[in-house]
Short mmCIF file of C-alpha atoms and ligand atoms in Angstrom, two decimals:
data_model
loop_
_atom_site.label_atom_id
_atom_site.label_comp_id
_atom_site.label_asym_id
_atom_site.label_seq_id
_atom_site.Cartn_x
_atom_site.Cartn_y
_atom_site.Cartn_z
CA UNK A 114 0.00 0.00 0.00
CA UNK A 115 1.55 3.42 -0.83
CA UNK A 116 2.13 5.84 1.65
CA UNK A 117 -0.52 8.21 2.48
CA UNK A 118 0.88 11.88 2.38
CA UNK A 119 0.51 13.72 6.03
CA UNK A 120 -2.24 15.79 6.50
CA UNK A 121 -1.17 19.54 6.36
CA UNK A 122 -1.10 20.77 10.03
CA UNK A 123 -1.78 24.23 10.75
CA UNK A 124 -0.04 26.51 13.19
CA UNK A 125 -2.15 25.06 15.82
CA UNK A 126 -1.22 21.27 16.43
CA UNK A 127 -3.57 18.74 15.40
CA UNK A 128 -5.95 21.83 13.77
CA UNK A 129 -6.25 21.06 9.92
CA UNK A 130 -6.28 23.83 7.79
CA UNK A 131 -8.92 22.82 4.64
CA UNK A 132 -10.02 26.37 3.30
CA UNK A 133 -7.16 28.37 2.14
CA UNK A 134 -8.35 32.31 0.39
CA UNK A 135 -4.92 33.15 0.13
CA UNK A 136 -4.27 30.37 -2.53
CA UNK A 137 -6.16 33.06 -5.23
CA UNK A 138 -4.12 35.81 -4.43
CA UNK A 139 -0.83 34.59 -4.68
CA UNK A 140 0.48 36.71 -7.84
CA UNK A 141 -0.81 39.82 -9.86
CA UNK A 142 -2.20 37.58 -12.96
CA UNK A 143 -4.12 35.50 -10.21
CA UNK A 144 -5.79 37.76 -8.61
CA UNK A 145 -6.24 39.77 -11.97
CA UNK A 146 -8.26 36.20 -13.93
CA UNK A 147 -10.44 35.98 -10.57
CA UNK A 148 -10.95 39.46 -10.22
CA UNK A 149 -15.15 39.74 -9.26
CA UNK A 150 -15.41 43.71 -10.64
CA UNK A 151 -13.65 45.42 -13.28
CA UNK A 152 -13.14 49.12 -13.82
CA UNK A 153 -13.44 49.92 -17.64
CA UNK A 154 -14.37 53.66 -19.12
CA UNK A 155 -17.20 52.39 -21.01
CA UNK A 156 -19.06 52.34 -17.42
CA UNK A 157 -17.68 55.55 -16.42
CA UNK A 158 -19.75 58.72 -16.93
CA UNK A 159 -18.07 62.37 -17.02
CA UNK A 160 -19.64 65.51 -15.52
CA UNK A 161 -18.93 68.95 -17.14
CA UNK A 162 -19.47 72.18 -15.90
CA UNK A 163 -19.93 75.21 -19.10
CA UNK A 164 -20.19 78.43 -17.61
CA UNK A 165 -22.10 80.95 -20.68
CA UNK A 166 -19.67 84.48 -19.38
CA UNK A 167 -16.40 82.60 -19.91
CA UNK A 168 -14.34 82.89 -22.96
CA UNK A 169 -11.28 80.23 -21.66
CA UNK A 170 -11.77 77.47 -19.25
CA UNK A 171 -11.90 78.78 -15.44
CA UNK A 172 -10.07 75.98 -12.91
CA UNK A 173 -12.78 75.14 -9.99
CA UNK A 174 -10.28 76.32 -6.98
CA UNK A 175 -12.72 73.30 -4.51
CA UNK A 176 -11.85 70.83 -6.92
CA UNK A 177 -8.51 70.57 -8.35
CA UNK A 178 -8.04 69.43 -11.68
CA UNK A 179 -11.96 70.48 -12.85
CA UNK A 180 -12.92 73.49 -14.67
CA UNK A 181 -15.53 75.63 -15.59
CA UNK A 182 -15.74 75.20 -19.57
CA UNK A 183 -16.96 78.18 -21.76
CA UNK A 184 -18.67 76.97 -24.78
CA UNK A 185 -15.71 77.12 -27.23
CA UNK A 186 -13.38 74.55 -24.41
CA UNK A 187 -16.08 71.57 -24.32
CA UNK A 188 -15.76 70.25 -27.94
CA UNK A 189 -12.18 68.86 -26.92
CA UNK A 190 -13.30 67.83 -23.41
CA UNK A 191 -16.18 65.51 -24.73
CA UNK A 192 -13.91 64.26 -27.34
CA UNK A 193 -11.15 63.49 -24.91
CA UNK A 194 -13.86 61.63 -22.50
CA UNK A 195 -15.23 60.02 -25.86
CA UNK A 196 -11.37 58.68 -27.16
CA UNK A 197 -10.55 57.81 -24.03
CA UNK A 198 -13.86 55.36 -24.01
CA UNK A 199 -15.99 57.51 -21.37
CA UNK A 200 -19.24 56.20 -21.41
CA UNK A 201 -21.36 59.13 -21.13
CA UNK A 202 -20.84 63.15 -20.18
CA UNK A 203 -23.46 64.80 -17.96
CA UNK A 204 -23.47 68.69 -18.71
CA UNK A 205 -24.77 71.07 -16.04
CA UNK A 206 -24.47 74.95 -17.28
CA UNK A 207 -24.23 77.93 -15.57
CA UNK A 208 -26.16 80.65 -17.25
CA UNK A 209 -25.36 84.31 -17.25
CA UNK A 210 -28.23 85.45 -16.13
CA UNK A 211 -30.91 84.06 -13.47
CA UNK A 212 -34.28 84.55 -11.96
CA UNK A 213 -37.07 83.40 -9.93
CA UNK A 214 -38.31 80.71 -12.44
CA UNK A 215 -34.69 80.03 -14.10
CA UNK A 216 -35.99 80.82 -17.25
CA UNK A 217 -32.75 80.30 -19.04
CA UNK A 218 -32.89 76.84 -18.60
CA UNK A 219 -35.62 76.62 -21.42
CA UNK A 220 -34.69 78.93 -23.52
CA UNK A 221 -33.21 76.75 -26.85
CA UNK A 222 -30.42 79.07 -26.66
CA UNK A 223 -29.28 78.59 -23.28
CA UNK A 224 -26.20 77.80 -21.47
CA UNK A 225 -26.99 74.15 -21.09
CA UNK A 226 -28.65 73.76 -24.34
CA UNK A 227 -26.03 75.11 -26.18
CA UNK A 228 -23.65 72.78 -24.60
CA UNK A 229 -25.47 69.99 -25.56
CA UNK A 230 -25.66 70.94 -29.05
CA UNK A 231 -22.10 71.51 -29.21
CA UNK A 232 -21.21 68.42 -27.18
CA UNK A 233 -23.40 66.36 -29.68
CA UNK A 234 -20.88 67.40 -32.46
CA UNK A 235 -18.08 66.15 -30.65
CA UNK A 236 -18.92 63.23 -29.27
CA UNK A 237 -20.33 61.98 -32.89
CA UNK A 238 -21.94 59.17 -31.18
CA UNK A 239 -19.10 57.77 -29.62
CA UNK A 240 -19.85 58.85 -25.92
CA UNK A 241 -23.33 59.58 -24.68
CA UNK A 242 -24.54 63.03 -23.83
CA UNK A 243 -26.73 64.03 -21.25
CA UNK A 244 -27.84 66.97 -19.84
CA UNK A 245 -28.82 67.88 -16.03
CA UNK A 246 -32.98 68.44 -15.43
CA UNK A 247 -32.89 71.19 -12.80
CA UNK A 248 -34.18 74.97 -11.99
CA UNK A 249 -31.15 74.77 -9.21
CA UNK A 250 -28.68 76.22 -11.60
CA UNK A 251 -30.82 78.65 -13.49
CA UNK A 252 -32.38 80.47 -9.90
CA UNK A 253 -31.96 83.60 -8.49
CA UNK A 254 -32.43 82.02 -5.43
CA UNK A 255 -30.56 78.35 -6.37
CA UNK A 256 -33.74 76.20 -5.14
CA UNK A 257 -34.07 73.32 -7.44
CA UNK A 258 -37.79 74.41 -7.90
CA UNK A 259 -39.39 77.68 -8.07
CA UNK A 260 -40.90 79.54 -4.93
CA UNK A 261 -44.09 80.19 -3.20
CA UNK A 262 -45.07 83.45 -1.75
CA UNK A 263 -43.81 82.09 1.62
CA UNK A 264 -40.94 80.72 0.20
CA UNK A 265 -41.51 76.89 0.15
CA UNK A 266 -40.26 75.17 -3.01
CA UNK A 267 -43.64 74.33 -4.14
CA UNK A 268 -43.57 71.37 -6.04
CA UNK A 269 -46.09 70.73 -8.39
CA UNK A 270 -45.28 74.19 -10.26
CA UNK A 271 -42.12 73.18 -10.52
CA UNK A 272 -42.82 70.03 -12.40
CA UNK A 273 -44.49 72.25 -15.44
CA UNK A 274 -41.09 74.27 -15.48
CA UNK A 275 -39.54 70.49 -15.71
CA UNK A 276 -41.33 69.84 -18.48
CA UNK A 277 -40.48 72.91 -20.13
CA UNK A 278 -36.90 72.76 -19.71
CA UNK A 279 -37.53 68.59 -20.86
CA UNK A 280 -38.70 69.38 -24.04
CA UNK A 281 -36.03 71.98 -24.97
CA UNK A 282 -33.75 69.39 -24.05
CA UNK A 283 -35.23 66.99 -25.96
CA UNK A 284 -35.13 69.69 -29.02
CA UNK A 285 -31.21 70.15 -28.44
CA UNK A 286 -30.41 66.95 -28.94
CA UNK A 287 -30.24 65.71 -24.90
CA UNK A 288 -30.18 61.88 -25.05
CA UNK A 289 -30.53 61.31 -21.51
CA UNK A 290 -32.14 63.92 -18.77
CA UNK A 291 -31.00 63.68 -15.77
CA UNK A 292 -33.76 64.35 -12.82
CA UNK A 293 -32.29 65.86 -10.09
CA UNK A 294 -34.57 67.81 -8.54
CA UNK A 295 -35.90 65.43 -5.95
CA UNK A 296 -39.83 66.79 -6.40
CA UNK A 297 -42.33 64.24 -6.24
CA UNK A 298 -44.22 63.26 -9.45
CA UNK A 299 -41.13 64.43 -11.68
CA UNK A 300 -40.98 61.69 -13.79
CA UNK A 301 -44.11 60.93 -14.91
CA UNK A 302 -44.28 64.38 -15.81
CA UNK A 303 -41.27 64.79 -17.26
CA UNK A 304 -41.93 61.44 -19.58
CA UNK A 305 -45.97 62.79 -20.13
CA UNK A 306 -44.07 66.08 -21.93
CA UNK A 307 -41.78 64.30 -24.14
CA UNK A 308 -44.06 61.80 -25.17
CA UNK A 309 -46.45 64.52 -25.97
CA UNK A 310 -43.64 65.95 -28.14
CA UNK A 311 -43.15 62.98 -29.89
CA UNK A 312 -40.02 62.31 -27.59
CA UNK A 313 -40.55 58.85 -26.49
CA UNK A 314 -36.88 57.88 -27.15
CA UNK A 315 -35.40 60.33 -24.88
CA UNK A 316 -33.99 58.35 -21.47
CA UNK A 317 -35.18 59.36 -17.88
CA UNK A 318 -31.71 59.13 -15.70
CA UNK A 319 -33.84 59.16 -12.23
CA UNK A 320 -31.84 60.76 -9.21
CA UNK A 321 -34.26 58.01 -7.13
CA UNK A 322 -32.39 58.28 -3.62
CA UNK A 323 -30.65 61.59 -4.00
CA UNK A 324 -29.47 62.76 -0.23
CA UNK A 325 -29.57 66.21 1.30
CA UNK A 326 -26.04 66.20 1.87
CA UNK A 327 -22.81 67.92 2.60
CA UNK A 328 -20.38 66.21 0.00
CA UNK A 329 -21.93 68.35 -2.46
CA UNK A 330 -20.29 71.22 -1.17
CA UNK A 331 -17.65 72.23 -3.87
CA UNK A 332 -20.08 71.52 -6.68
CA UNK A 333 -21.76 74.81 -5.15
CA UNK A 334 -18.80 76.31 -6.02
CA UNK A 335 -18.72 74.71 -9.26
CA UNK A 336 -21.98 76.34 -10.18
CA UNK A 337 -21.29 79.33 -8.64
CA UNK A 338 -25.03 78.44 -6.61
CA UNK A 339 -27.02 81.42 -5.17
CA UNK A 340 -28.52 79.08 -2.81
CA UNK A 341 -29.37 80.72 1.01
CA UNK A 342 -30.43 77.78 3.44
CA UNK A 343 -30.74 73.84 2.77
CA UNK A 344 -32.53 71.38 0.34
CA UNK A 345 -33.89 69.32 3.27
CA UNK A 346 -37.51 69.73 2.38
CA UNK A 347 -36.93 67.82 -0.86
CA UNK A 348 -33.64 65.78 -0.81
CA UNK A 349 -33.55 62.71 1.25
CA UNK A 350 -32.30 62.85 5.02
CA UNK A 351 -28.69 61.17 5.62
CA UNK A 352 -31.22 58.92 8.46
CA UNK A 353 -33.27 57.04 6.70
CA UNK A 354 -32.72 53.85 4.39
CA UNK A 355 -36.06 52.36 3.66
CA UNK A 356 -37.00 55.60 1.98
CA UNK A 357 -34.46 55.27 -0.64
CA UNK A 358 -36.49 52.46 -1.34
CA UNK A 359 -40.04 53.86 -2.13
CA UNK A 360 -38.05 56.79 -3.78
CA UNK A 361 -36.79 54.68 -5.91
CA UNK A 362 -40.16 52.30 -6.31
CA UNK A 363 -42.03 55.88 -7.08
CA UNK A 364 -39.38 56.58 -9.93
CA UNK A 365 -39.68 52.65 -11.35
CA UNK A 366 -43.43 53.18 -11.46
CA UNK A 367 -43.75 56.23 -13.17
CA UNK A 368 -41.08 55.48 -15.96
CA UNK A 369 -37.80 56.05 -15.12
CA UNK A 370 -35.37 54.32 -17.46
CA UNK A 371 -32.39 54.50 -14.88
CA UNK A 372 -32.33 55.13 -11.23
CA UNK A 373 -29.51 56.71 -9.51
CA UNK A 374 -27.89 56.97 -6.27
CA UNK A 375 -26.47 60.17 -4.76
CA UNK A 376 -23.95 60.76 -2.98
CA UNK A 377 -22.09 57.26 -3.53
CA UNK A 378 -19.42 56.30 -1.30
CA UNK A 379 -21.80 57.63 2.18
CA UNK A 380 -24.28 55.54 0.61
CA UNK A 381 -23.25 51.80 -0.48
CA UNK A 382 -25.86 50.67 1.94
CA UNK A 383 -28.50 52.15 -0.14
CA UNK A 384 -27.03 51.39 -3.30
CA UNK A 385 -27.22 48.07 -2.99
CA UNK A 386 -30.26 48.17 -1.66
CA UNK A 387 -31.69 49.70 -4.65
CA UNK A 388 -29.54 47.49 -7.13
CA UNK A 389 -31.11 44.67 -5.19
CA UNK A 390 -34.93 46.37 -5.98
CA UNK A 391 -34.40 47.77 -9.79
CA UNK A 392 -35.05 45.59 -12.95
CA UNK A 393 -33.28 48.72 -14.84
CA UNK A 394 -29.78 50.00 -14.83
CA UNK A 395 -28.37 51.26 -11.46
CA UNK A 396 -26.03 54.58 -11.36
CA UNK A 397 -24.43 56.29 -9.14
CA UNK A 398 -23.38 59.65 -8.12
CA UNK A 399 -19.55 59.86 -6.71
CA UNK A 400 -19.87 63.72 -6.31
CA UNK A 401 -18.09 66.75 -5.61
CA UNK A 402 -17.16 66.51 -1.72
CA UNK A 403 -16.15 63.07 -2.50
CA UNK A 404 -13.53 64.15 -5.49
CA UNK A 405 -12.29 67.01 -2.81
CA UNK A 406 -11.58 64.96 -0.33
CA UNK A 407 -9.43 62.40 -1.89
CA UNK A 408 -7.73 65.33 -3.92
CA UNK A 409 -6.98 67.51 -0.52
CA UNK A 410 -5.50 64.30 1.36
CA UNK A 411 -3.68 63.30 -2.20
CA UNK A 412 -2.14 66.90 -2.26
CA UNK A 413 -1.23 66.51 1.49
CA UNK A 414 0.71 63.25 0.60
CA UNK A 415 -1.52 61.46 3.12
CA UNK A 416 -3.02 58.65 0.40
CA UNK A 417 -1.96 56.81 -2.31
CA UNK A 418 -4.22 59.35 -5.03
CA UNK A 419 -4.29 56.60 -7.94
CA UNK A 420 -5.05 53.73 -5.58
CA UNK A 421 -7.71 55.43 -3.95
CA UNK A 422 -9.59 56.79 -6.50
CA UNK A 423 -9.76 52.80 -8.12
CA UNK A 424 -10.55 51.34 -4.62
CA UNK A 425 -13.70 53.83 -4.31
CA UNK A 426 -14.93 53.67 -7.73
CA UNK A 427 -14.40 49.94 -7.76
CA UNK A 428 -16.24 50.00 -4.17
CA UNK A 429 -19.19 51.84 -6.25
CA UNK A 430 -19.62 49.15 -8.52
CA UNK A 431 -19.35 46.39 -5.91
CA UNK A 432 -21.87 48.03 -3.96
CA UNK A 433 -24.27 47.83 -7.33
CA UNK A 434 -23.45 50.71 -9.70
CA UNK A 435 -23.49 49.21 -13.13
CA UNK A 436 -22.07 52.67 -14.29
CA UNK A 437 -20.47 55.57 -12.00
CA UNK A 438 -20.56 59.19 -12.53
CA UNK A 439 -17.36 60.44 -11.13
CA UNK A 440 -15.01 63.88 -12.01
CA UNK A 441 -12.75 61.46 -12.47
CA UNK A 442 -14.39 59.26 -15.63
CA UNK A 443 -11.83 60.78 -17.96
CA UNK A 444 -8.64 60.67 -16.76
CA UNK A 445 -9.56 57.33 -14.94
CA UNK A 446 -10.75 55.69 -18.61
CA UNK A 447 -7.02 56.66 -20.00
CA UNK A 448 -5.31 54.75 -17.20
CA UNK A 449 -7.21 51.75 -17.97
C1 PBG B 117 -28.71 69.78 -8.37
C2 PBG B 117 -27.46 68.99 -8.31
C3 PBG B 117 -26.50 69.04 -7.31
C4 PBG B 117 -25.52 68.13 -7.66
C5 PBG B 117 -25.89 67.59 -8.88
N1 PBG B 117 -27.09 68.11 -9.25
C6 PBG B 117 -26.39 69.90 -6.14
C7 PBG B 117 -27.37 69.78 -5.05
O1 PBG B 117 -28.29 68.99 -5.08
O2 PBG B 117 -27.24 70.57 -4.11
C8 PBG B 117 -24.29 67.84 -6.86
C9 PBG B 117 -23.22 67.12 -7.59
C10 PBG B 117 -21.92 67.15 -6.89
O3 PBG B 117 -21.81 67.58 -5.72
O4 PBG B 117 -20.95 66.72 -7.50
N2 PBG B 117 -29.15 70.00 -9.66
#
């Protein structure tokens, strides 16, 4: 009879060691073929910022590295997200002039419309452009809706402005809107108006769980925001969970052709949650604060910059993002 080889002992006598993890990880090409989640540019989606009073780029001093386009700088930014194999750009404008109703944002001629007209062009097809569905940027008084006399951000006026500002949109070009203005009843509304204008192929991006949050801090300086006070009585609050899930039920229901999570890395929890609920694609939001943050500790020397920024966006996707909009989709695509 031959020999029977010993039984491996562990470092405790007579304990047998069966499961061993660390087998799989033993060398770069390992751990690369088992590799669960993979970062690629195609799932990666670019915000831009084109400010209508610029006539050369203005650097965003909150977050280092982004600008402030003017319309003639955008053109090479979309085509440097699109060769680089950016999935998608999401264009927010800030317009020269605001007011109580943010008028500007429907006018065909307007910052953001322009931008997507111009974007279009560059991206020939190769990258997906999408433009931001909000008064916030367009107000006097920065509130994602438009006032009553007492002040409130009364919500079902602001859906008609919605629709409004959906349709010229629609007329620029806009593939995909992006709804994030958090009022209740937006999408249906928003999808009723473009139907109605014989837009039934333009996509609903639904900001379903979109938190009232402090991460979005630099973007305010991004936009240069007017806004006096807090979004609390229409974002979600930071406490609850189970409310990102009817959010996101509501926006299913009425039509939403992708639901979104913002911010992302505060809110994996809910992300998955909502990955877990949605039969349609799952996005989210790694925003402003979040791209600070890792820049100001980078700058300090205190994290590895590179590293982190793959760990979080990786962490994004894990969590249930099939795509991730980051300030980082660009540069993050050419490393690939
Ligand atoms: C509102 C909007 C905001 C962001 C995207 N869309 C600001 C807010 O809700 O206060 C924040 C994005 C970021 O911080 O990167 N239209």
């Amino acid at each position: 009879m031959a020999p029977q080889p010993a039984p491996h002992v562990g470092p405790t006598q007579g304990h047998l060691i069966v499961e061993r993890p660390r087998r799989l990880r033993r060398n770069a090409a390992l751990r690369r073929l088992v590799a669960e989640y993979r970062l690629s540019g195609e799932s990666l989606i670019q915000p831009l910022f084109v400010r209508e009073d610029l006539t050369e780029p203005r650097p965003i001093a909150s977050m280092p590295g982004q600008v402030q386009h003017c319309l003639a700088s955008l053109p090479d930014a979309v085509a440097r997200a699109a060769a680089a194999g950016v999935g998608g750009v999401m264009l927010f404008g800030i317009p020269a002039q605001r007011d109580a109703v943010g008028s500007a944002g429907q006018h065909p001629d307007g910052i953001l419309n322009r931008a997507v007209r111009a974007a279009l062009t560059a991206a020939a097809g190769r990258t997906v452009v999408m433009a931001d569905l909000c008064l916030d940027e367009f107000t006097d008084h920065g509130h994602c809706g438009v006032l009553t006399d007492t002040g409130h951000v009364d919500n079902d006026a602001t859906l008609h402005h919605y629709q409004r500002m959906a349709v010229s949109q629609a007329d620029a070009g806009a593939e995909v809107l992006g709804l994030s203005g958090m009022m209740d009843g937006q999408v249906a509304a928003v999808r009723g108006a473009l139907d109605a204008a014989g837009y039934d192929d333009v996509v609903l991006l639904a900001y379903a769980a979109k938190y009232a949050s402090a991460w979005y801090g630099p973007f305010r300086e991004a936009v240069q925001s007017a806004l006096e006070g807090d979004r609390r009585t229409y974002q979600q609050d930071p406490a609850n969970r189970r409310e990102a899930l009817r959010e996101t039920a509501l926006d299913l229901a009425e039509g939403a052709d992708v639901v979104m999570v913002k911010p992302a890395m505060g809110y994996l929890d809910v992300l998955a949650d909502v990955a877990a609920l949605s039969d349609r694609p799952v996005w989210a939001y790694q925003v402003s604060g979040e791209y600070a943050a890792i820049e100001a500790a980078a700058a300090n020397g205190w994290v590895d910059r590179d590293a982190l920024i793959r760990e979080t966006v990786l962490g994004i996707h894990r969590a249930g993002a099939d795509a991730v909009l980051t300030y980082w989709a660009t540069e993050l695509a050419e490393s690939l």
